[in-house]
XYZ file of C-alpha atoms in Angstrom:
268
model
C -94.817 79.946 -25.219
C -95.583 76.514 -23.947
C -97.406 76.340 -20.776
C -96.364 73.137 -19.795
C -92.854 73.948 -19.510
C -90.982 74.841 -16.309
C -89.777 78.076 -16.713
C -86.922 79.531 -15.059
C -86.862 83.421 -14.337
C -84.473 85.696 -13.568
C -84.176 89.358 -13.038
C -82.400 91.858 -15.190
C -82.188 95.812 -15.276
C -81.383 97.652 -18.467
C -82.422 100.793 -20.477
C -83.701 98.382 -23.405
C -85.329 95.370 -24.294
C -84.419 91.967 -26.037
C -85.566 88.711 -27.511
C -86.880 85.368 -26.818
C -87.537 82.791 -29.757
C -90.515 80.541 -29.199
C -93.189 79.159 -31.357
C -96.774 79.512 -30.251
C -100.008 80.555 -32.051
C -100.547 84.251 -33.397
C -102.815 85.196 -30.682
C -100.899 83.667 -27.484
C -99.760 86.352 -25.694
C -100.447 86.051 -21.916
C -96.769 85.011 -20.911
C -95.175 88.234 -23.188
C -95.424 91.526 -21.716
C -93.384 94.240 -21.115
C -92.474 97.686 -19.707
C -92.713 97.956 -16.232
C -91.660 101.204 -14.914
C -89.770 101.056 -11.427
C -89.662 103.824 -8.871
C -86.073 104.329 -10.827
C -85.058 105.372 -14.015
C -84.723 102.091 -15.261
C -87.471 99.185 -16.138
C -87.472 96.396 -14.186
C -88.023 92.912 -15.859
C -88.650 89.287 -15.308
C -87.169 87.453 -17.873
C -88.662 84.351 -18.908
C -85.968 82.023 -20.246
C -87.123 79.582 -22.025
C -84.928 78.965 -25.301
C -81.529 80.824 -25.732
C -82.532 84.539 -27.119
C -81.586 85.372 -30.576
C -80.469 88.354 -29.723
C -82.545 90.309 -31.887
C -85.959 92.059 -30.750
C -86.311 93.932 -27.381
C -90.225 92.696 -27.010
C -90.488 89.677 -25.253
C -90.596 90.516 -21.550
C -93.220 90.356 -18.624
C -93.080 92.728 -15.783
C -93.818 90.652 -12.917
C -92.757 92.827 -10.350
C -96.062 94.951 -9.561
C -96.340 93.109 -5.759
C -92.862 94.995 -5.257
C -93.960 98.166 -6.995
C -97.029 97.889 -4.604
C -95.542 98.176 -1.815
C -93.400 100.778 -2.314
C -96.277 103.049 -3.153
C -98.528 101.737 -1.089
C -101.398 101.406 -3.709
C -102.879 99.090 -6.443
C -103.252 101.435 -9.320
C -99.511 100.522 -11.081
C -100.559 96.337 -10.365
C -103.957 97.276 -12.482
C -101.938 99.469 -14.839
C -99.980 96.161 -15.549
C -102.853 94.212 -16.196
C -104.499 96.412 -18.615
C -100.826 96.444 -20.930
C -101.436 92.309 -20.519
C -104.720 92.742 -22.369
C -103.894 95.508 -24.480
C -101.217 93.522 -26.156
C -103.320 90.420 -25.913
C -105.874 92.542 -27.708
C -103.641 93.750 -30.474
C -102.169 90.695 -31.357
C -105.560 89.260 -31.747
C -106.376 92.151 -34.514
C -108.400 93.812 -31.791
C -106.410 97.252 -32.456
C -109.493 99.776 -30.912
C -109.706 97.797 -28.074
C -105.927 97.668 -27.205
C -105.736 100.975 -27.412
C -108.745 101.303 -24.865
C -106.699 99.524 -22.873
C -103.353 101.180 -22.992
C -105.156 104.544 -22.311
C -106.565 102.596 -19.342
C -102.862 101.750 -17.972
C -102.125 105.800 -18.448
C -104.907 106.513 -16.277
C -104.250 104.333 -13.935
C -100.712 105.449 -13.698
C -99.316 108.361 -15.540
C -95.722 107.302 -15.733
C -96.128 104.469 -17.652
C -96.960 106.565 -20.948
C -93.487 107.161 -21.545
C -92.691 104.051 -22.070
C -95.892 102.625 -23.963
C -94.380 102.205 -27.223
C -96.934 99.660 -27.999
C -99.853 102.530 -27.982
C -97.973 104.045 -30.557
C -97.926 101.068 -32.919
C -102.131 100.611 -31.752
C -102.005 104.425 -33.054
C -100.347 104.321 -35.841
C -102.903 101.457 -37.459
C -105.774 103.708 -36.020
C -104.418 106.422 -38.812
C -104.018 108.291 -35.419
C -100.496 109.610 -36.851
C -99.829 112.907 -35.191
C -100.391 110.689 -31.528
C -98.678 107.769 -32.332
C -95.488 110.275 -33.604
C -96.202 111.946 -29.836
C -95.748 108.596 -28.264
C -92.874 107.378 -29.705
C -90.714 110.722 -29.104
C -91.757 110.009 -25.699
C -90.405 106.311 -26.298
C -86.978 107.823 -27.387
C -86.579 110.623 -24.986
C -86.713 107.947 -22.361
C -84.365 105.421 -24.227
C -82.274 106.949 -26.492
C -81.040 104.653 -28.334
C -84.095 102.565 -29.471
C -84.023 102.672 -32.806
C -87.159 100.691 -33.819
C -89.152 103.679 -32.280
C -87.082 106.377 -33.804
C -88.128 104.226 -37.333
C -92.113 104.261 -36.152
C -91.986 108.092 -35.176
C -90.496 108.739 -38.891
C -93.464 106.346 -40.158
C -95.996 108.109 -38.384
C -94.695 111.439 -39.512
C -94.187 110.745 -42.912
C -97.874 109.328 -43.270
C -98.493 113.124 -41.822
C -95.964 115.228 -43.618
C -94.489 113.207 -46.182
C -91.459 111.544 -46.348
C -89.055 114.440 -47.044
C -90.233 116.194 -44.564
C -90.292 113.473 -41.919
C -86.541 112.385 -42.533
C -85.965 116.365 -41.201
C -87.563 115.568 -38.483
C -85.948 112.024 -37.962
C -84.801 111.359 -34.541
C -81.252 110.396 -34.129
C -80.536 107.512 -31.584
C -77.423 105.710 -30.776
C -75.806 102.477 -32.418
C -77.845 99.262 -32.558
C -76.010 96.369 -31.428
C -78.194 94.197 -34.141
C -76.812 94.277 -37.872
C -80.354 94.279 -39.332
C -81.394 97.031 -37.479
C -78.463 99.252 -37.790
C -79.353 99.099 -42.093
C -82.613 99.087 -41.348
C -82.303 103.204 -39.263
C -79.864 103.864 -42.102
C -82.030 103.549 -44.798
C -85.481 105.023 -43.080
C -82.777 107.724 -42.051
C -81.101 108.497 -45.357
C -82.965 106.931 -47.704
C -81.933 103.766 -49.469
C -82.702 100.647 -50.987
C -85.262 98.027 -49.664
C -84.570 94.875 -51.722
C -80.475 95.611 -50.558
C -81.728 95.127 -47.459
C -83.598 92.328 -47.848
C -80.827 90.937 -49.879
C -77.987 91.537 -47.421
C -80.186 89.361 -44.896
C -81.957 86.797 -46.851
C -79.369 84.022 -46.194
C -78.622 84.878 -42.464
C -81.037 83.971 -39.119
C -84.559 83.763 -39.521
C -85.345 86.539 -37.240
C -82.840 88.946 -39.553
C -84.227 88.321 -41.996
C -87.778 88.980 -40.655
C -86.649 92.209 -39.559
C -85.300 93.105 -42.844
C -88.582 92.280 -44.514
C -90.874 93.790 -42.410
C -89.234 97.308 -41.882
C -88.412 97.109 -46.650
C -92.287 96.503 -46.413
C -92.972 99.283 -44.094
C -90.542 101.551 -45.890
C -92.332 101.305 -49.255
C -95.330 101.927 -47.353
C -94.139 105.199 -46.024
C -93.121 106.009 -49.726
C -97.034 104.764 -51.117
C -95.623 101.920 -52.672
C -98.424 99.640 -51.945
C -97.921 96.410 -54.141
C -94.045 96.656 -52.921
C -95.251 96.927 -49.205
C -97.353 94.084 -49.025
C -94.345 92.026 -51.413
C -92.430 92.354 -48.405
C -94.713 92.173 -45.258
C -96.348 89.152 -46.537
C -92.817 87.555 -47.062
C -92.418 89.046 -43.539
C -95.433 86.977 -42.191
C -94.568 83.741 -44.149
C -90.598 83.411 -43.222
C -90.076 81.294 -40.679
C -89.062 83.556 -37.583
C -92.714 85.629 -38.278
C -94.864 82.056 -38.439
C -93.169 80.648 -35.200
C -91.689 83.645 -32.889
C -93.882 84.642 -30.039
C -92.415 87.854 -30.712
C -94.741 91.239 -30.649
C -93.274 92.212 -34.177
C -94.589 89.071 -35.655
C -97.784 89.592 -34.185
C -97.682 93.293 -36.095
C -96.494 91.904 -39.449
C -100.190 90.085 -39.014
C -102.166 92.844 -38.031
C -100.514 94.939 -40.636
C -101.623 92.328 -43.326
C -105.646 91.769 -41.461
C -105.874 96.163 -41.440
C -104.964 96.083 -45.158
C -107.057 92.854 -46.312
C -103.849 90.956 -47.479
C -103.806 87.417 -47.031
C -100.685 86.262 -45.976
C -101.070 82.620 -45.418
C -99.297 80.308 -47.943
């Protein structure tokens, strides 16, 4: 995200995320962060609008509000929590995947509440190997929103790395109806097994960011099924499109990391 644009914010309440499109470097991060847990049920956000959202990926939003969160509990702890989620994604999207971890157990300690909604430990987990947590987390994830389906996918991926991929589809958590095409094939197929390169296919000629999605999630499907050269077909294809070389979003950031954890090179 450009930092010498004027930015215009504006508040929003809602049980899930969404998308921005912008085009900065891999590792730029400070101006995207997310999940800030009110006193309520619901997050509170403020949304940086900068470009017209795609539509597409709920990642892209900063939780400004810890002055208000302050003084409604009368303590700094949830402000600091805040700030260690800031670095912890920083951290992550710089291939630093330890060390954002460290830091999203940090914002736990410093206030419990926000683990239910840390989806982004899970994904640090999950390319730690650390399976059976990162599964843990993301049930946590759902049970809060349930109808996020990208964290219903990343439980099944941790549990089929654990169990096997049988196995993990009886386990798969249910969630309600996407609202984005991609990601309603995407559930399908992790949930009832399917066909990658459809999906892929069905997307290739669409938006950049759908067919991103589709990429990344064939990719991570084959992984969950040990297809390795098929995987890292698709993830690197994932890193390369256009929506995973520009988007500030976190999801392009993991496409990355997934390729620097494995040793693939993905630039072209």
């Amino acid at each position: 995200m450009a930092t010498n644009s004027i930015l215009k914010s504006s508040i929003s309440i809602s049980h899930s995320l969404h998308n921005s499109f912008t085009a900065p470097s891999f590792a730029n991060s400070s101006k995207t962060i997310e999940n800030f847990h009110s006193p309520t049920s619901l997050p509170i956000r403020i949304t940086l609008n900068h470009v017209p959202p795609l539509s597409l990926s709920r990642r892209l939003f900063v939780p400004s509000v810890s002055g208000i969160w302050d003084a409604l509990t009368g303590g700094n702890n949830p402000r600091d929590a805040v700030a260690a989620i800031r670095r912890g994604m920083l951290l992550f999207r710089q291939g630093d995947v330890l060390e954002s971890l460290a830091e999203f157990d940090k914002a736990i300690e410093l206030d419990p509440r926000q683990k239910a909604y840390l989806w982004q430990r899970g994904l640090s987990l999950y390319y730690l190997d650390r399976f059976e947590e990162g599964a843990e987390q993301f049930r946590l994830d759902v049970a809060q929103n349930p109808n996020d389906t990208e964290e219903s996918i990343w439980c099944f991926l941790c549990e089929a790395q654990l169990y096997g991929v049988d196995e993990a589809r009886r386990r798969f958590l249910e969630v309600g109806r996407d609202p984005r095409p991609v990601m309603r094939e995407a559930y399908n197929m992790f949930k009832n097994g399917g066909h990658p390169e459809k999906l892929v296919a069905a997307f290739s000629s669409g938006r950049v960011n759908e067919y991103f999605y589709a990429s990344l999630y064939a990719g991570l499907y084959h992984e969950a099924e040990k297809k390795v050269d098929a995987a890292k077909q698709h993830i690197v294809a994932a890193c390369q499109s256009t929506y995973g070389q520009r988007s500030d979003d976190y999801m392009a950031a993991l496409a990355k990391v997934h390729c620097l954890r494995r040793n693939w090179s993905f630039s072209q």
